[in-house]
Amino acid sequence: MTTSITEYASVRYLVDDVQAAVDFYTGHLGFTLHTNAVPAFADVIRGPLRLLLSGPASSGARATPADATGPGANRIHLVVADLDAEIERLRTTDIEFRSDLVSGPGGRQILLTDPAGNLIELFQPATAVTSTSR
């Protein structure tokens, strides 16, 4: 069964190296490759999220105003069951974390970046936080 792209929530990230972004999202964060038009464009999927990775030659990047081409403070939010295990796993790679682990009433989170500098939030909801991981 083929899934239509209209069944996903899509987010576009502008990246400077599409293949590096594909490798990052598929190799580290559990996404699967959906469309490969490297070096201009690719999209990867995780659950209901379709992440559009647009390189400088893509139509998405070309349509973006020059003053809005860099990565912003917006981020995708990925829910994980065990944040401590994810942090430990990612620390064995060359992943750059951009924040410390932060806890709040809704859960715990940490920020990292993709190869282009776009922010990604790994989040463990409070209902999934056990007393041993607080």
GROMACS .gro file of N, CA and C in nm:
model
  402
    1MET      N    1   0.084  -0.118   0.000
    1MET     CA    2   0.000   0.000   0.000
    1MET      C    3   0.089   0.125   0.000
    2THR      N    4   0.066   0.214  -0.090
    2THR     CA    5   0.140   0.338  -0.099
    2THR      C    6   0.067   0.446  -0.019
    3THR      N    7   0.142   0.523   0.056
    3THR     CA    8   0.085   0.631   0.135
    3THR      C    9   0.098   0.761   0.057
    4SER      N   10  -0.011   0.834   0.047
    4SER     CA   11  -0.011   0.962  -0.022
    4SER      C   12   0.056   1.067   0.065
    5ILE      N   13   0.127   1.160   0.002
    5ILE     CA   14   0.194   1.265   0.080
    5ILE      C   15   0.094   1.355   0.151
    6THR      N   16  -0.033   1.354   0.108
    6THR     CA   17  -0.133   1.436   0.176
    6THR      C   18  -0.171   1.377   0.312
    7GLU      N   19  -0.126   1.256   0.342
    7GLU     CA   20  -0.155   1.194   0.471
    7GLU      C   21  -0.053   1.234   0.578
    8TYR      N   22   0.043   1.319   0.543
    8TYR     CA   23   0.146   1.361   0.635
    8TYR      C   24   0.135   1.510   0.666
    9ALA      N   25   0.186   1.548   0.782
    9ALA     CA   26   0.211   1.689   0.810
    9ALA      C   27   0.352   1.715   0.759
   10SER      N   28   0.368   1.813   0.672
   10SER     CA   29   0.498   1.839   0.610
   10SER      C   30   0.561   1.966   0.665
   11VAL      N   31   0.691   1.959   0.689
   11VAL     CA   32   0.771   2.073   0.734
   11VAL      C   33   0.890   2.082   0.640
   12ARG      N   34   0.922   2.203   0.593
   12ARG     CA   35   1.037   2.221   0.504
   12ARG      C   36   1.153   2.279   0.583
   13TYR      N   37   1.267   2.213   0.573
   13TYR     CA   38   1.391   2.266   0.628
   13TYR      C   39   1.483   2.297   0.510
   14LEU      N   40   1.542   2.417   0.513
   14LEU     CA   41   1.643   2.454   0.415
   14LEU      C   42   1.776   2.402   0.467
   15VAL      N   43   1.846   2.328   0.383
   15VAL     CA   44   1.974   2.269   0.422
   15VAL      C   45   2.077   2.301   0.316
   16ASP      N   46   2.204   2.304   0.355
   16ASP     CA   47   2.309   2.333   0.257
   16ASP      C   48   2.362   2.206   0.191
   17ASP      N   49   2.337   2.089   0.249
   17ASP     CA   50   2.383   1.962   0.194
   17ASP      C   51   2.272   1.859   0.215
   18VAL      N   52   2.197   1.832   0.109
   18VAL     CA   53   2.080   1.743   0.120
   18VAL      C   54   2.121   1.603   0.162
   19GLN      N   55   2.228   1.549   0.104
   19GLN     CA   56   2.268   1.412   0.139
   19GLN      C   57   2.310   1.402   0.286
   20ALA      N   58   2.381   1.502   0.336
   20ALA     CA   59   2.419   1.502   0.478
   20ALA      C   60   2.295   1.505   0.566
   21ALA      N   61   2.194   1.583   0.526
   21ALA     CA   62   2.069   1.589   0.603
   21ALA      C   63   1.996   1.455   0.599
   22VAL      N   64   1.988   1.392   0.482
   22VAL     CA   65   1.925   1.259   0.471
   22VAL      C   66   1.997   1.160   0.561
   23ASP      N   67   2.128   1.157   0.553
   23ASP     CA   68   2.206   1.065   0.636
   23ASP      C   69   2.181   1.089   0.784
   24PHE      N   70   2.172   1.215   0.823
   24PHE     CA   71   2.149   1.250   0.963
   24PHE      C   72   2.013   1.201   1.010
   25TYR      N   73   1.908   1.237   0.939
   25TYR     CA   74   1.773   1.202   0.983
   25TYR      C   75   1.746   1.052   0.975
   26THR      N   76   1.796   0.985   0.872
   26THR     CA   77   1.772   0.840   0.861
   26THR      C   78   1.867   0.762   0.951
   27GLY      N   79   1.988   0.809   0.969
   27GLY     CA   80   2.086   0.737   1.048
   27GLY      C   81   2.076   0.756   1.197
   28HIS      N   82   2.022   0.871   1.239
   28HIS     CA   83   2.021   0.902   1.382
   28HIS      C   84   1.883   0.915   1.445
   29LEU      N   85   1.782   0.952   1.367
   29LEU     CA   86   1.654   0.987   1.428
   29LEU      C   87   1.536   0.902   1.381
   30GLY      N   88   1.562   0.792   1.313
   30GLY     CA   89   1.456   0.698   1.279
   30GLY      C   90   1.367   0.736   1.163
   31PHE      N   91   1.408   0.830   1.080
   31PHE     CA   92   1.332   0.865   0.960
   31PHE      C   93   1.364   0.765   0.849
   32THR      N   94   1.274   0.751   0.753
   32THR     CA   95   1.301   0.671   0.634
   32THR      C   96   1.295   0.762   0.512
   33LEU      N   97   1.377   0.730   0.414
   33LEU     CA   98   1.382   0.809   0.292
   33LEU      C   99   1.256   0.784   0.210
   34HIS      N  100   1.193   0.891   0.166
   34HIS     CA  101   1.072   0.881   0.084
   34HIS      C  102   1.102   0.915  -0.061
   35THR      N  103   1.162   1.033  -0.085
   35THR     CA  104   1.196   1.078  -0.219
   35THR      C  105   1.340   1.124  -0.219
   36ASN      N  106   1.414   1.083  -0.323
   36ASN     CA  107   1.556   1.119  -0.331
   36ASN      C  108   1.582   1.190  -0.463
   37ALA      N  109   1.602   1.321  -0.458
   37ALA     CA  110   1.641   1.400  -0.574
   37ALA      C  111   1.767   1.479  -0.539
   38VAL      N  112   1.858   1.412  -0.468
   38VAL     CA  113   1.985   1.472  -0.426
   38VAL      C  114   2.061   1.513  -0.551
   39PRO      N  115   2.122   1.630  -0.556
   39PRO     CA  116   2.154   1.718  -0.445
   39PRO      C  117   2.052   1.828  -0.418
   40ALA      N  118   1.945   1.838  -0.498
   40ALA     CA  119   1.851   1.948  -0.481
   40ALA      C  120   1.752   1.925  -0.367
   41PHE      N  121   1.700   1.803  -0.355
   41PHE     CA  122   1.587   1.781  -0.265
   41PHE      C  123   1.579   1.635  -0.224
   42ALA      N  124   1.526   1.613  -0.104
   42ALA     CA  125   1.485   1.480  -0.059
   42ALA      C  126   1.378   1.502   0.047
   43ASP      N  127   1.297   1.398   0.071
   43ASP     CA  128   1.209   1.405   0.186
   43ASP      C  129   1.219   1.274   0.263
   44VAL      N  130   1.207   1.288   0.394
   44VAL     CA  131   1.217   1.174   0.484
   44VAL      C  132   1.091   1.173   0.570
   45ILE      N  133   1.054   1.054   0.618
   45ILE     CA  134   0.929   1.038   0.690
   45ILE      C  135   0.954   0.967   0.822
   46ARG      N  136   0.885   1.016   0.924
   46ARG     CA  137   0.881   0.949   1.054
   46ARG      C  138   0.739   0.964   1.106
   47GLY      N  139   0.669   0.852   1.118
   47GLY     CA  140   0.529   0.858   1.160
   47GLY      C  141   0.451   0.947   1.065
   48PRO      N  142   0.374   1.042   1.119
   48PRO     CA  143   0.294   1.130   1.033
   48PRO      C  144   0.368   1.254   0.983
   49LEU      N  145   0.500   1.263   1.011
   49LEU     CA  146   0.578   1.380   0.970
   49LEU      C  147   0.656   1.353   0.843
   50ARG      N  148   0.638   1.438   0.746
   50ARG     CA  149   0.717   1.436   0.623
   50ARG      C  150   0.807   1.559   0.628
   51LEU      N  151   0.936   1.537   0.638
   51LEU     CA  152   1.034   1.646   0.648
   51LEU      C  153   1.095   1.668   0.510
   52LEU      N  154   1.069   1.786   0.455
   52LEU     CA  155   1.120   1.824   0.323
   52LEU      C  156   1.257   1.886   0.340
   53LEU      N  157   1.356   1.829   0.279
   53LEU     CA  158   1.494   1.876   0.291
   53LEU      C  159   1.532   1.944   0.159
   54SER      N  160   1.532   2.075   0.160
   54SER     CA  161   1.552   2.152   0.037
   54SER      C  162   1.690   2.213   0.034
   55GLY      N  163   1.769   2.173  -0.067
   55GLY     CA  164   1.901   2.229  -0.087
   55GLY      C  165   1.893   2.359  -0.164
   56PRO      N  166   2.007   2.428  -0.182
   56PRO     CA  167   2.008   2.557  -0.249
   56PRO      C  168   1.948   2.556  -0.389
   57ALA      N  169   1.955   2.444  -0.460
   57ALA     CA  170   1.904   2.437  -0.597
   57ALA      C  171   1.756   2.401  -0.604
   58SER      N  172   1.694   2.371  -0.493
   58SER     CA  173   1.553   2.329  -0.494
   58SER      C  174   1.460   2.448  -0.516
   59SER      N  175   1.340   2.420  -0.567
   59SER     CA  176   1.244   2.528  -0.587
   59SER      C  177   1.202   2.588  -0.453
   60GLY      N  178   1.194   2.507  -0.348
   60GLY     CA  179   1.158   2.559  -0.216
   60GLY      C  180   1.258   2.660  -0.164
   61ALA      N  181   1.385   2.631  -0.185
   61ALA     CA  182   1.489   2.725  -0.140
   61ALA      C  183   1.491   2.849  -0.228
   62ARG      N  184   1.472   2.831  -0.358
   62ARG     CA  185   1.476   2.945  -0.450
   62ARG      C  186   1.360   3.041  -0.426
   63ALA      N  187   1.248   2.989  -0.374
   63ALA     CA  188   1.132   3.075  -0.349
   63ALA      C  189   1.142   3.150  -0.217
   64THR      N  190   1.244   3.118  -0.137
   64THR     CA  191   1.259   3.178  -0.005
   64THR      C  192   1.330   3.312  -0.015
   65PRO      N  193   1.276   3.418   0.048
   65PRO     CA  194   1.344   3.548   0.045
   65PRO      C  195   1.485   3.537   0.102
   66ALA      N  196   1.576   3.615   0.048
   66ALA     CA  197   1.717   3.608   0.088
   66ALA      C  198   1.738   3.631   0.237
   67ASP      N  199   1.654   3.713   0.299
   67ASP     CA  200   1.673   3.741   0.441
   67ASP      C  201   1.613   3.633   0.532
   68ALA      N  202   1.562   3.525   0.473
   68ALA     CA  203   1.504   3.417   0.553
   68ALA      C  204   1.561   3.280   0.516
   69THR      N  205   1.683   3.278   0.464
   69THR     CA  206   1.738   3.152   0.416
   69THR      C  207   1.811   3.071   0.522
   70GLY      N  208   1.848   3.131   0.634
   70GLY     CA  209   1.921   3.058   0.737
   70GLY      C  210   1.826   2.979   0.828
   71PRO      N  211   1.882   2.886   0.903
   71PRO     CA  212   1.797   2.813   0.997
   71PRO      C  213   1.743   2.908   1.103
   72GLY      N  214   1.621   2.881   1.146
   72GLY     CA  215   1.556   2.969   1.242
   72GLY      C  216   1.544   2.905   1.379
   73ALA      N  217   1.469   2.970   1.465
   73ALA     CA  218   1.450   2.921   1.600
   73ALA      C  219   1.337   2.819   1.608
   74ASN      N  220   1.263   2.801   1.498
   74ASN     CA  221   1.160   2.698   1.495
   74ASN      C  222   1.228   2.563   1.497
   75ARG      N  223   1.154   2.461   1.539
   75ARG     CA  224   1.214   2.328   1.543
   75ARG      C  225   1.107   2.223   1.531
   76ILE      N  226   1.149   2.105   1.484
   76ILE     CA  227   1.058   1.993   1.489
   76ILE      C  228   1.068   1.933   1.628
   77HIS      N  229   0.961   1.871   1.670
   77HIS     CA  230   0.946   1.821   1.806
   77HIS      C  231   0.923   1.670   1.793
   78LEU      N  232   1.021   1.590   1.835
   78LEU     CA  233   1.012   1.445   1.825
   78LEU      C  234   0.993   1.386   1.964
   79VAL      N  235   0.883   1.314   1.983
   79VAL     CA  236   0.854   1.251   2.111
   79VAL      C  237   0.928   1.118   2.118
   80VAL      N  238   0.996   1.096   2.228
   80VAL     CA  239   1.069   0.971   2.250
   80VAL      C  240   1.023   0.909   2.382
   81ALA      N  241   1.032   0.777   2.391
   81ALA     CA  242   0.987   0.706   2.510
   81ALA      C  243   1.089   0.713   2.622
   82ASP      N  244   1.219   0.717   2.588
   82ASP     CA  245   1.325   0.716   2.689
   82ASP      C  246   1.431   0.817   2.648
   83LEU      N  247   1.418   0.938   2.696
   83LEU     CA  248   1.507   1.047   2.658
   83LEU      C  249   1.651   1.018   2.699
   84ASP      N  250   1.670   0.963   2.818
   84ASP     CA  251   1.806   0.933   2.864
   84ASP      C  252   1.877   0.836   2.769
   85ALA      N  253   1.806   0.734   2.724
   85ALA     CA  254   1.864   0.636   2.631
   85ALA      C  255   1.896   0.702   2.497
   86GLU      N  256   1.808   0.790   2.449
   86GLU     CA  257   1.833   0.859   2.322
   86GLU      C  258   1.955   0.949   2.333
   87ILE      N  259   1.968   1.023   2.444
   87ILE     CA  260   2.084   1.110   2.463
   87ILE      C  261   2.211   1.027   2.467
   88GLU      N  262   2.209   0.919   2.541
   88GLU     CA  263   2.327   0.831   2.550
   88GLU      C  264   2.365   0.776   2.413
   89ARG      N  265   2.265   0.730   2.336
   89ARG     CA  266   2.290   0.676   2.203
   89ARG      C  267   2.350   0.782   2.111
   90LEU      N  268   2.293   0.902   2.113
   90LEU     CA  269   2.341   1.008   2.024
   90LEU      C  270   2.476   1.064   2.066
   91ARG      N  271   2.509   1.057   2.194
   91ARG     CA  272   2.640   1.105   2.239
   91ARG      C  273   2.753   1.017   2.187
   92THR      N  274   2.724   0.895   2.145
   92THR     CA  275   2.828   0.807   2.088
   92THR      C  276   2.857   0.844   1.943
   93THR      N  277   2.782   0.940   1.888
   93THR     CA  278   2.804   0.988   1.751
   93THR      C  279   2.858   1.129   1.758
   94ASP      N  280   2.863   1.197   1.646
   94ASP     CA  281   2.914   1.334   1.643
   94ASP      C  282   2.802   1.438   1.649
   95ILE      N  283   2.689   1.401   1.709
   95ILE     CA  284   2.575   1.491   1.720
   95ILE      C  285   2.610   1.607   1.813
   96GLU      N  286   2.570   1.728   1.772
   96GLU     CA  287   2.591   1.848   1.853
   96GLU      C  288   2.463   1.883   1.927
   97PHE      N  289   2.467   1.872   2.060
   97PHE     CA  290   2.354   1.915   2.141
   97PHE      C  291   2.363   2.065   2.160
   98ARG      N  292   2.250   2.134   2.152
   98ARG     CA  293   2.248   2.279   2.163
   98ARG      C  294   2.192   2.328   2.295
   99SER      N  295   2.151   2.236   2.381
   99SER     CA  296   2.101   2.274   2.513
   99SER      C  297   2.135   2.163   2.611
  100ASP      N  298   2.122   2.196   2.736
  100ASP     CA  299   2.128   2.095   2.840
  100ASP      C  300   1.990   2.029   2.847
  101LEU      N  301   1.982   1.920   2.918
  101LEU     CA  302   1.855   1.855   2.944
  101LEU      C  303   1.772   1.948   3.032
  102VAL      N  304   1.649   1.976   2.992
  102VAL     CA  305   1.560   2.066   3.064
  102VAL      C  306   1.436   1.989   3.106
  103SER      N  307   1.397   2.003   3.233
  103SER     CA  308   1.276   1.938   3.284
  103SER      C  309   1.173   2.043   3.319
  104GLY      N  310   1.047   2.010   3.295
  104GLY     CA  311   0.937   2.099   3.329
  104GLY      C  312   0.815   2.017   3.360
  105PRO      N  313   0.704   2.082   3.388
  105PRO     CA  314   0.583   2.009   3.426
  105PRO      C  315   0.530   1.918   3.314
  106GLY      N  316   0.559   1.951   3.189
  106GLY     CA  317   0.510   1.870   3.078
  106GLY      C  318   0.601   1.755   3.039
  107GLY      N  319   0.725   1.760   3.084
  107GLY     CA  320   0.820   1.656   3.049
  107GLY      C  321   0.961   1.708   3.046
  108ARG      N  322   1.046   1.636   2.974
  108ARG     CA  323   1.188   1.672   2.965
  108ARG      C  324   1.226   1.684   2.818
  109GLN      N  325   1.324   1.770   2.790
  109GLN     CA  326   1.364   1.791   2.652
  109GLN      C  327   1.511   1.829   2.642
  110ILE      N  328   1.564   1.809   2.522
  110ILE     CA  329   1.699   1.853   2.488
  110ILE      C  330   1.697   1.891   2.341
  111LEU      N  331   1.777   1.990   2.304
  111LEU     CA  332   1.785   2.035   2.166
  111LEU      C  333   1.915   1.988   2.102
  112LEU      N  334   1.907   1.952   1.974
  112LEU     CA  335   2.024   1.922   1.894
  112LEU      C  336   2.004   1.987   1.759
  113THR      N  337   2.106   1.980   1.675
  113THR     CA  338   2.095   2.041   1.542
  113THR      C  339   2.126   1.938   1.435
  114ASP      N  340   2.067   1.962   1.317
  114ASP     CA  341   2.102   1.881   1.201
  114ASP      C  342   2.228   1.940   1.140
  115PRO      N  343   2.283   1.882   1.034
  115PRO     CA  344   2.408   1.933   0.977
  115PRO      C  345   2.401   2.078   0.928
  116ALA      N  346   2.281   2.128   0.896
  116ALA     CA  347   2.267   2.266   0.851
  116ALA      C  348   2.244   2.364   0.965
  117GLY      N  349   2.227   2.314   1.088
  117GLY     CA  350   2.204   2.400   1.202
  117GLY      C  351   2.058   2.414   1.243
  118ASN      N  352   1.967   2.343   1.176
  118ASN     CA  353   1.825   2.346   1.214
  118ASN      C  354   1.806   2.275   1.347
  119LEU      N  355   1.720   2.332   1.431
  119LEU     CA  356   1.697   2.275   1.564
  119LEU      C  357   1.600   2.158   1.561
  120ILE      N  358   1.626   2.061   1.647
  120ILE     CA  359   1.541   1.945   1.668
  120ILE      C  360   1.526   1.929   1.819
  121GLU      N  361   1.403   1.913   1.864
  121GLU     CA  362   1.376   1.891   2.005
  121GLU      C  363   1.338   1.745   2.026
  122LEU      N  364   1.413   1.678   2.113
  122LEU     CA  365   1.375   1.544   2.158
  122LEU      C  366   1.301   1.564   2.289
  123PHE      N  367   1.181   1.509   2.300
  123PHE     CA  368   1.094   1.537   2.413
  123PHE      C  369   1.036   1.408   2.470
  124GLN      N  370   1.046   1.394   2.600
  124GLN     CA  371   0.983   1.282   2.670
  124GLN      C  372   0.872   1.339   2.758
  125PRO      N  373   0.745   1.307   2.728
  125PRO     CA  374   0.635   1.359   2.808
  125PRO      C  375   0.646   1.315   2.953
  126ALA      N  376   0.592   1.397   3.042
  126ALA     CA  377   0.597   1.366   3.186
  126ALA      C  378   0.532   1.232   3.217
  127THR      N  379   0.429   1.194   3.146
  127THR     CA  380   0.363   1.066   3.172
  127THR      C  381   0.455   0.948   3.143
  128ALA      N  382   0.558   0.970   3.061
  128ALA     CA  383   0.652   0.864   3.028
  128ALA      C  384   0.777   0.868   3.115
  129VAL      N  385   0.791   0.973   3.197
  129VAL     CA  386   0.908   0.988   3.283
  129VAL      C  387   0.890   0.900   3.406
  130THR      N  388   0.988   0.817   3.431
  130THR     CA  389   0.981   0.731   3.549
  130THR      C  390   1.053   0.797   3.665
  131SER      N  391   1.029   0.750   3.785
  131SER     CA  392   1.092   0.810   3.902
  131SER      C  393   1.242   0.790   3.902
  132THR      N  394   1.294   0.688   3.831
  132THR     CA  395   1.438   0.665   3.826
  132THR      C  396   1.508   0.758   3.728
  133SER      N  397   1.435   0.824   3.637
  133SER     CA  398   1.502   0.910   3.539
  133SER      C  399   1.481   1.058   3.568
  134ARG      N  400   1.427   1.093   3.680
  134ARG     CA  401   1.409   1.234   3.713
  134ARG      C  402   1.529   1.293   3.779
   0.00000   0.00000   0.00000
